[in-house]
Amino acid sequence: MKTKLLIFGITGDLSTRKLLPALHSIIASGAVKDLQIIGVSRREVDTAKLLHDSLGNTKLAPMVSVVSMDLAKAEEYKKLKSSIALKDDEQLLVYLSVPPMASAQIVDFMGQAGINTPNVKLLFEKPFGVDLTSAQEVISRTAHYYNESQVYRIDHYLAKEMAQNIVAFRGGNALFSHVWNSGVIEKIEVLALEKIGIEGRAGFYEQTGALRDVLQGHLMQLLSLVLMDIPANFDWDAMPEHRLKALRQLESANPRQAVRAQYEGYQHEVDNPGSLTETFVSLHLTSRDERWKGVPLILTTGKALNKKSTAVRVYFRKFHNAQSNCLVFKIQPDEGIEIELFTKKPGYAREFERRSLSYAYSEDEALPDAYEQVLVDAIASKKSLFTSGDEVIESWRILQPILNSWEMADQPLFIYPKGSSTHTISSVE
Ligand code: BG6
């Protein structure tokens, strides 16, 4: 089936840094054929220059055209519809690479113009709302013109190779399926630590903060992959339902078990001396699920830390202290899986030493970028890596008590020096 891909915001940062390069790769690999790309922009665009600037070549030029229009004028969408000229045996993917408020209005105007036939799919970028109420509003506003089956909400963490591997590894290895419960697992940590700061995104970050930017979507999704059931006849297409079931079992977060902190110099960077926006958050969750009762689930993310590491760490109960007990899913960098082990140190003395059993991808094994995977799956109508509206709402339900408490300035904000470790920040409490 021929696919027409409409990109709102084709000249923007996300499109030029992620989307166009991902399209370039999937077309070159042959994974996607018969694709026509239609960019939408407020201003006239020199397509060849745009492609050259973002890809270093203009190979995609024959399949790219750009329509300029005023996105805030409802009547312009009728014209857009005729220039797309979608046929019954074609599909249209609409990629909204624009700020959330703009995308809500674009969705309304497209619906009103009739660009919502069953062969139209919408691809949204986060944030999906900024709290429980706004998320419910965004979702029901979209539902006015589009069925949930037409909506693809992107959480690029779900599409990372190693995130998918959590499911494959858990399901495919009897050794681990047997022990995946609170009887054997003592604690689970999900971490997304970054060395970089806010990288000039002051306006965006001031309104967002670490909890909304990374924890609510990316980390909650990774956690659900670790907790969810993987039945024997596991079907990848049913993944959103399994993730949702796991999220539904989580208790609402307790603000007293959350650490919020901000890196030194942030307020100057955003030119707001009183800013309370957190650049670091760590919190404990618990599950009502019998399988996970009593297991602390610790989610941590932060910017300007001492290292870049996204990982899931699963700790097993020890019989005694001289035992190793950790399984690590290294989502990035150095993608792989590692089991820390104590083994006998070679030599005459009978001593233990720490070793690891690890599995990593070889240098020449290129892993597809998350955006390539997202596009390939959306074109093929595979929804396993996309977040359902119910998952989004559930995730906000769990975190809302923390947002409420922070709004009432109920919890302290710690300031940490750039380059701190999570351990140092969490122990400032
Ligand atoms: C984005 C956040 O969703 O994820 C950024 O907006 C963050 O603040 C980024 O830096 C991290 O993504 P990745 O793929 O580099 O881990």
Tab-separated table of C-alpha atoms in Angstrom, residues 157-169 222 225 310 312 328-338 359-361 367-368:
chain	number	residue	atom	x	y	z
A	157	TYR	CA	12.208	4.596	24.769
A	158	LEU	CA	9.836	1.723	24.020
A	159	ALA	CA	11.354	1.497	20.552
A	160	LYS	CA	14.933	1.260	21.786
A	161	GLU	CA	16.426	-2.093	20.871
A	162	MET	CA	17.266	-2.981	24.469
A	163	ALA	CA	13.827	-2.004	25.779
A	164	GLN	CA	12.302	-4.531	23.372
A	165	ASN	CA	14.953	-6.965	24.499
A	166	ILE	CA	13.681	-6.817	28.105
A	167	VAL	CA	10.575	-8.582	26.856
A	168	ALA	CA	12.413	-11.006	24.581
A	169	PHE	CA	14.920	-11.883	27.313
A	222	LEU	CA	10.359	0.679	30.944
A	225	LEU	CA	8.010	-3.915	30.535
A	310	THR	CA	19.900	4.326	31.001
A	312	VAL	CA	17.117	-1.353	34.502
A	328	VAL	CA	21.334	-5.207	34.486
A	329	PHE	CA	19.574	-4.348	31.234
A	330	LYS	CA	21.840	-1.705	29.727
A	331	ILE	CA	19.499	0.295	27.536
A	332	GLN	CA	22.242	2.786	26.562
A	333	PRO	CA	25.107	3.373	26.099
A	334	ASP	CA	26.942	0.026	25.610
A	335	GLU	CA	23.654	-1.763	24.986
A	336	GLY	CA	23.565	-5.240	26.450
A	337	ILE	CA	22.687	-7.418	29.420
A	338	GLU	CA	24.987	-8.008	32.343
A	359	TYR	CA	26.188	-9.896	26.446
A	360	ALA	CA	26.767	-6.860	24.261
A	361	TYR	CA	26.275	-6.101	20.604
A	367	LEU	CA	21.202	-1.105	16.050
A	368	PRO	CA	18.285	0.666	14.411
